[in-house]
Amino acid sequence: GAVVSQHPSWVICKSGTSVKIECRSLDFQATTMFWYRQFPKQSLMLMATSNEGSKATYEQGVEKDKFLINHASLTLSTLTVTSAHPEDSSFYICSAKGLGLPFGAEQYFGPGTRLTVT
Amino acid sequence: RKEVEQDPGPFNVPEGATVAFNCTYSNSASQSFFWYRQDCRKEPKLLMSVYSSGNEDGRFTAQLNRASQYISLLIRDSKLSDSATYLCVVNPLGSNYKLTFGKGTLLTVNP
């Protein structure tokens, strides 16, 4: 149980285009989803927290107009990187927490999306 | 001071060795603690939660010292498959379940 999927697993796009990444909870309802970014040899950095049906809460330094997050249902959250630039190239990982999962702060991670902007 | 600080590593050990990872956290109000492992180019996977009384899961033992704000992970009889980056993760009180990750310590177990 507690499986989270992400799509696509990798994507290459040209500078200036937008890329949408999907995060799905497959066997539970995700009341909260988290989006992280990880640069090579660096720690995971939380970008934003999204609760189903409400606006995402962004961490300091993360541009909300550049990284659009939508959590319209209990099983799907999307992250859209708008007008992507090479410095946005990174490993984007979502995680989910929700109904029916163990209490506490445990989160279940998707397999990640590797974005390369050329 | 970083919120979560770990041994910089990397650690290279032979099969069968015992290896210990150390971690300190700065927020004394932190309430939940975890060790995750991350394989190269993969997502983090929960290894174990860390409880105040310390806990063991097979070859893995986790300890928490709230007074010192210190967490440890001990791996006994290490296997080749233990090679990964080990992430110390903390959930501060009142953070709405946000997790703060350490930078990780890379472990390579050699045959």
JSON list of N, CA and C in Angstrom, two decimals, chain A residues 34 36 38 41 43-44 46 49 59 91 97 104-107 109-111 114, chain B residues 32 34 36 38 41-44 46 49 87 91 96-99 101-103:
[
{"chain": "A", "resi": 34, "resn": "PHE", "atom": "N", "xyz": [3.42, 17.07, -1.19]},
{"chain": "A", "resi": 34, "resn": "PHE", "atom": "CA", "xyz": [4.58, 17.95, -1.07]},
{"chain": "A", "resi": 34, "resn": "PHE", "atom": "C", "xyz": [5.41, 17.83, -2.35]},
{"chain": "A", "resi": 36, "resn": "TYR", "atom": "N", "xyz": [9.21, 18.53, -3.91]},
{"chain": "A", "resi": 36, "resn": "TYR", "atom": "CA", "xyz": [10.60, 18.76, -3.57]},
{"chain": "A", "resi": 36, "resn": "TYR", "atom": "C", "xyz": [11.41, 18.90, -4.85]},
{"chain": "A", "resi": 38, "resn": "GLN", "atom": "N", "xyz": [15.64, 18.42, -6.01]},
{"chain": "A", "resi": 38, "resn": "GLN", "atom": "CA", "xyz": [16.96, 17.98, -5.56]},
{"chain": "A", "resi": 38, "resn": "GLN", "atom": "C", "xyz": [17.96, 18.17, -6.68]},
{"chain": "A", "resi": 41, "resn": "LYS", "atom": "N", "xyz": [23.94, 15.96, -5.76]},
{"chain": "A", "resi": 41, "resn": "LYS", "atom": "CA", "xyz": [24.72, 15.93, -4.53]},
{"chain": "A", "resi": 41, "resn": "LYS", "atom": "C", "xyz": [24.21, 16.92, -3.48]},
{"chain": "A", "resi": 43, "resn": "SER", "atom": "N", "xyz": [20.73, 18.13, -0.88]},
{"chain": "A", "resi": 43, "resn": "SER", "atom": "CA", "xyz": [19.59, 17.59, -0.14]},
{"chain": "A", "resi": 43, "resn": "SER", "atom": "C", "xyz": [18.29, 17.86, -0.87]},
{"chain": "A", "resi": 44, "resn": "LEU", "atom": "N", "xyz": [17.27, 17.11, -0.53]},
{"chain": "A", "resi": 44, "resn": "LEU", "atom": "CA", "xyz": [15.94, 17.45, -1.02]},
{"chain": "A", "resi": 44, "resn": "LEU", "atom": "C", "xyz": [15.51, 18.76, -0.38]},
{"chain": "A", "resi": 46, "resn": "LEU", "atom": "N", "xyz": [12.26, 21.28, 0.06]},
{"chain": "A", "resi": 46, "resn": "LEU", "atom": "CA", "xyz": [10.82, 21.42, -0.10]},
{"chain": "A", "resi": 46, "resn": "LEU", "atom": "C", "xyz": [10.51, 22.70, -0.88]},
{"chain": "A", "resi": 49, "resn": "THR", "atom": "N", "xyz": [3.83, 22.97, -0.34]},
{"chain": "A", "resi": 49, "resn": "THR", "atom": "CA", "xyz": [2.90, 22.02, 0.25]},
{"chain": "A", "resi": 49, "resn": "THR", "atom": "C", "xyz": [1.52, 22.30, -0.33]},
{"chain": "A", "resi": 59, "resn": "GLU", "atom": "N", "xyz": [7.45, 27.57, -0.17]},
{"chain": "A", "resi": 59, "resn": "GLU", "atom": "CA", "xyz": [8.56, 27.88, 0.72]},
{"chain": "A", "resi": 59, "resn": "GLU", "atom": "C", "xyz": [9.22, 29.18, 0.27]},
{"chain": "A", "resi": 91, "resn": "PHE", "atom": "N", "xyz": [15.92, 17.25, -10.26]},
{"chain": "A", "resi": 91, "resn": "PHE", "atom": "CA", "xyz": [15.11, 16.06, -9.96]},
{"chain": "A", "resi": 91, "resn": "PHE", "atom": "C", "xyz": [13.94, 16.54, -9.10]},
{"chain": "A", "resi": 97, "resn": "LYS", "atom": "N", "xyz": [0.77, 12.38, 1.81]},
{"chain": "A", "resi": 97, "resn": "LYS", "atom": "CA", "xyz": [0.37, 11.97, 3.14]},
{"chain": "A", "resi": 97, "resn": "LYS", "atom": "C", "xyz": [-1.15, 12.05, 3.13]},
{"chain": "A", "resi": 104, "resn": "GLY", "atom": "N", "xyz": [1.20, 10.50, 12.03]},
{"chain": "A", "resi": 104, "resn": "GLY", "atom": "CA", "xyz": [2.52, 11.11, 12.14]},
{"chain": "A", "resi": 104, "resn": "GLY", "atom": "C", "xyz": [2.96, 11.70, 10.81]},
{"chain": "A", "resi": 105, "resn": "ALA", "atom": "N", "xyz": [4.24, 11.96, 10.72]},
{"chain": "A", "resi": 105, "resn": "ALA", "atom": "CA", "xyz": [4.75, 12.73, 9.59]},
{"chain": "A", "resi": 105, "resn": "ALA", "atom": "C", "xyz": [5.27, 11.88, 8.44]},
{"chain": "A", "resi": 106, "resn": "GLU", "atom": "N", "xyz": [5.07, 10.57, 8.49]},
{"chain": "A", "resi": 106, "resn": "GLU", "atom": "CA", "xyz": [5.59, 9.75, 7.40]},
{"chain": "A", "resi": 106, "resn": "GLU", "atom": "C", "xyz": [4.99, 10.17, 6.08]},
{"chain": "A", "resi": 107, "resn": "GLN", "atom": "N", "xyz": [5.85, 10.28, 5.09]},
{"chain": "A", "resi": 107, "resn": "GLN", "atom": "CA", "xyz": [5.41, 10.62, 3.75]},
{"chain": "A", "resi": 107, "resn": "GLN", "atom": "C", "xyz": [5.88, 9.52, 2.80]},
{"chain": "A", "resi": 109, "resn": "PHE", "atom": "N", "xyz": [6.94, 8.72, -1.09]},
{"chain": "A", "resi": 109, "resn": "PHE", "atom": "CA", "xyz": [7.50, 9.47, -2.20]},
{"chain": "A", "resi": 109, "resn": "PHE", "atom": "C", "xyz": [7.21, 8.82, -3.55]},
{"chain": "A", "resi": 110, "resn": "GLY", "atom": "N", "xyz": [7.00, 9.68, -4.52]},
{"chain": "A", "resi": 110, "resn": "GLY", "atom": "CA", "xyz": [6.95, 9.21, -5.89]},
{"chain": "A", "resi": 110, "resn": "GLY", "atom": "C", "xyz": [8.35, 8.94, -6.38]},
{"chain": "A", "resi": 111, "resn": "PRO", "atom": "N", "xyz": [8.48, 8.31, -7.55]},
{"chain": "A", "resi": 111, "resn": "PRO", "atom": "CA", "xyz": [9.79, 7.94, -8.08]},
{"chain": "A", "resi": 111, "resn": "PRO", "atom": "C", "xyz": [10.59, 9.10, -8.65]},
{"chain": "A", "resi": 114, "resn": "ARG", "atom": "N", "xyz": [12.97, 13.57, -13.66]},
{"chain": "A", "resi": 114, "resn": "ARG", "atom": "CA", "xyz": [14.23, 14.26, -13.97]},
{"chain": "A", "resi": 114, "resn": "ARG", "atom": "C", "xyz": [13.98, 15.20, -15.13]},
{"chain": "B", "resi": 32, "resn": "SER", "atom": "N", "xyz": [9.26, 14.46, 15.20]},
{"chain": "B", "resi": 32, "resn": "SER", "atom": "CA", "xyz": [9.34, 13.16, 14.53]},
{"chain": "B", "resi": 32, "resn": "SER", "atom": "C", "xyz": [10.67, 13.08, 13.80]},
{"chain": "B", "resi": 34, "resn": "PHE", "atom": "N", "xyz": [13.31, 10.47, 11.33]},
{"chain": "B", "resi": 34, "resn": "PHE", "atom": "CA", "xyz": [13.33, 9.32, 10.43]},
{"chain": "B", "resi": 34, "resn": "PHE", "atom": "C", "xyz": [14.72, 9.16, 9.82]},
{"chain": "B", "resi": 36, "resn": "TYR", "atom": "N", "xyz": [15.91, 7.82, 6.09]},
{"chain": "B", "resi": 36, "resn": "TYR", "atom": "CA", "xyz": [15.54, 7.38, 4.77]},
{"chain": "B", "resi": 36, "resn": "TYR", "atom": "C", "xyz": [16.81, 6.94, 4.06]},
{"chain": "B", "resi": 38, "resn": "GLN", "atom": "N", "xyz": [18.41, 6.62, 0.08]},
{"chain": "B", "resi": 38, "resn": "GLN", "atom": "CA", "xyz": [18.18, 7.04, -1.30]},
{"chain": "B", "resi": 38, "resn": "GLN", "atom": "C", "xyz": [19.24, 6.41, -2.19]},
{"chain": "B", "resi": 41, "resn": "ARG", "atom": "N", "xyz": [19.90, 8.36, -8.12]},
{"chain": "B", "resi": 41, "resn": "ARG", "atom": "CA", "xyz": [18.90, 8.78, -9.10]},
{"chain": "B", "resi": 41, "resn": "ARG", "atom": "C", "xyz": [17.51, 8.19, -8.83]},
{"chain": "B", "resi": 42, "resn": "LYS", "atom": "N", "xyz": [17.26, 7.88, -7.56]},
{"chain": "B", "resi": 42, "resn": "LYS", "atom": "CA", "xyz": [15.96, 7.35, -7.17]},
{"chain": "B", "resi": 42, "resn": "LYS", "atom": "C", "xyz": [15.36, 8.21, -6.06]},
{"chain": "B", "resi": 43, "resn": "GLU", "atom": "N", "xyz": [14.09, 7.92, -5.73]},
{"chain": "B", "resi": 43, "resn": "GLU", "atom": "CA", "xyz": [13.45, 8.67, -4.66]},
{"chain": "B", "resi": 43, "resn": "GLU", "atom": "C", "xyz": [13.88, 8.14, -3.30]},
{"chain": "B", "resi": 44, "resn": "PRO", "atom": "N", "xyz": [13.75, 8.94, -2.24]},
{"chain": "B", "resi": 44, "resn": "PRO", "atom": "CA", "xyz": [14.04, 8.45, -0.89]},
{"chain": "B", "resi": 44, "resn": "PRO", "atom": "C", "xyz": [13.02, 7.40, -0.47]},
{"chain": "B", "resi": 46, "resn": "LEU", "atom": "N", "xyz": [11.67, 5.28, 3.03]},
{"chain": "B", "resi": 46, "resn": "LEU", "atom": "CA", "xyz": [11.73, 5.24, 4.49]},
{"chain": "B", "resi": 46, "resn": "LEU", "atom": "C", "xyz": [12.42, 3.98, 4.96]},
{"chain": "B", "resi": 49, "resn": "SER", "atom": "N", "xyz": [11.54, 4.84, 11.31]},
{"chain": "B", "resi": 49, "resn": "SER", "atom": "CA", "xyz": [11.28, 5.98, 12.18]},
{"chain": "B", "resi": 49, "resn": "SER", "atom": "C", "xyz": [12.19, 5.84, 13.40]},
{"chain": "B", "resi": 87, "resn": "LEU", "atom": "N", "xyz": [19.73, 9.39, 4.62]},
{"chain": "B", "resi": 87, "resn": "LEU", "atom": "CA", "xyz": [19.23, 10.73, 4.89]},
{"chain": "B", "resi": 87, "resn": "LEU", "atom": "C", "xyz": [18.59, 10.80, 6.28]},
{"chain": "B", "resi": 91, "resn": "ASN", "atom": "N", "xyz": [10.95, 16.25, 11.46]},
{"chain": "B", "resi": 91, "resn": "ASN", "atom": "CA", "xyz": [9.69, 16.98, 11.31]},
{"chain": "B", "resi": 91, "resn": "ASN", "atom": "C", "xyz": [9.51, 17.90, 12.49]},
{"chain": "B", "resi": 96, "resn": "ASN", "atom": "N", "xyz": [3.22, 21.40, 10.16]},
{"chain": "B", "resi": 96, "resn": "ASN", "atom": "CA", "xyz": [2.25, 20.80, 9.26]},
{"chain": "B", "resi": 96, "resn": "ASN", "atom": "C", "xyz": [2.86, 19.64, 8.48]},
{"chain": "B", "resi": 97, "resn": "TYR", "atom": "N", "xyz": [3.58, 18.81, 9.18]},
{"chain": "B", "resi": 97, "resn": "TYR", "atom": "CA", "xyz": [4.15, 17.59, 8.61]},
{"chain": "B", "resi": 97, "resn": "TYR", "atom": "C", "xyz": [5.24, 17.83, 7.58]},
{"chain": "B", "resi": 98, "resn": "LYS", "atom": "N", "xyz": [5.78, 19.05, 7.50]},
{"chain": "B", "resi": 98, "resn": "LYS", "atom": "CA", "xyz": [6.90, 19.26, 6.59]},
{"chain": "B", "resi": 98, "resn": "LYS", "atom": "C", "xyz": [8.10, 18.49, 7.10]},
{"chain": "B", "resi": 99, "resn": "LEU", "atom": "N", "xyz": [8.86, 17.94, 6.19]},
{"chain": "B", "resi": 99, "resn": "LEU", "atom": "CA", "xyz": [10.08, 17.22, 6.54]},
{"chain": "B", "resi": 99, "resn": "LEU", "atom": "C", "xyz": [11.28, 18.05, 6.15]},
{"chain": "B", "resi": 101, "resn": "PHE", "atom": "N", "xyz": [15.25, 17.64, 5.43]},
{"chain": "B", "resi": 101, "resn": "PHE", "atom": "CA", "xyz": [16.22, 16.59, 5.10]},
{"chain": "B", "resi": 101, "resn": "PHE", "atom": "C", "xyz": [17.64, 17.07, 5.36]},
{"chain": "B", "resi": 102, "resn": "GLY", "atom": "N", "xyz": [18.45, 16.15, 5.88]},
{"chain": "B", "resi": 102, "resn": "GLY", "atom": "CA", "xyz": [19.88, 16.39, 5.87]},
{"chain": "B", "resi": 102, "resn": "GLY", "atom": "C", "xyz": [20.41, 16.15, 4.47]},
{"chain": "B", "resi": 103, "resn": "LYS", "atom": "N", "xyz": [21.67, 16.49, 4.29]},
{"chain": "B", "resi": 103, "resn": "LYS", "atom": "CA", "xyz": [22.28, 16.37, 2.97]},
{"chain": "B", "resi": 103, "resn": "LYS", "atom": "C", "xyz": [22.56, 14.91, 2.60]}
]
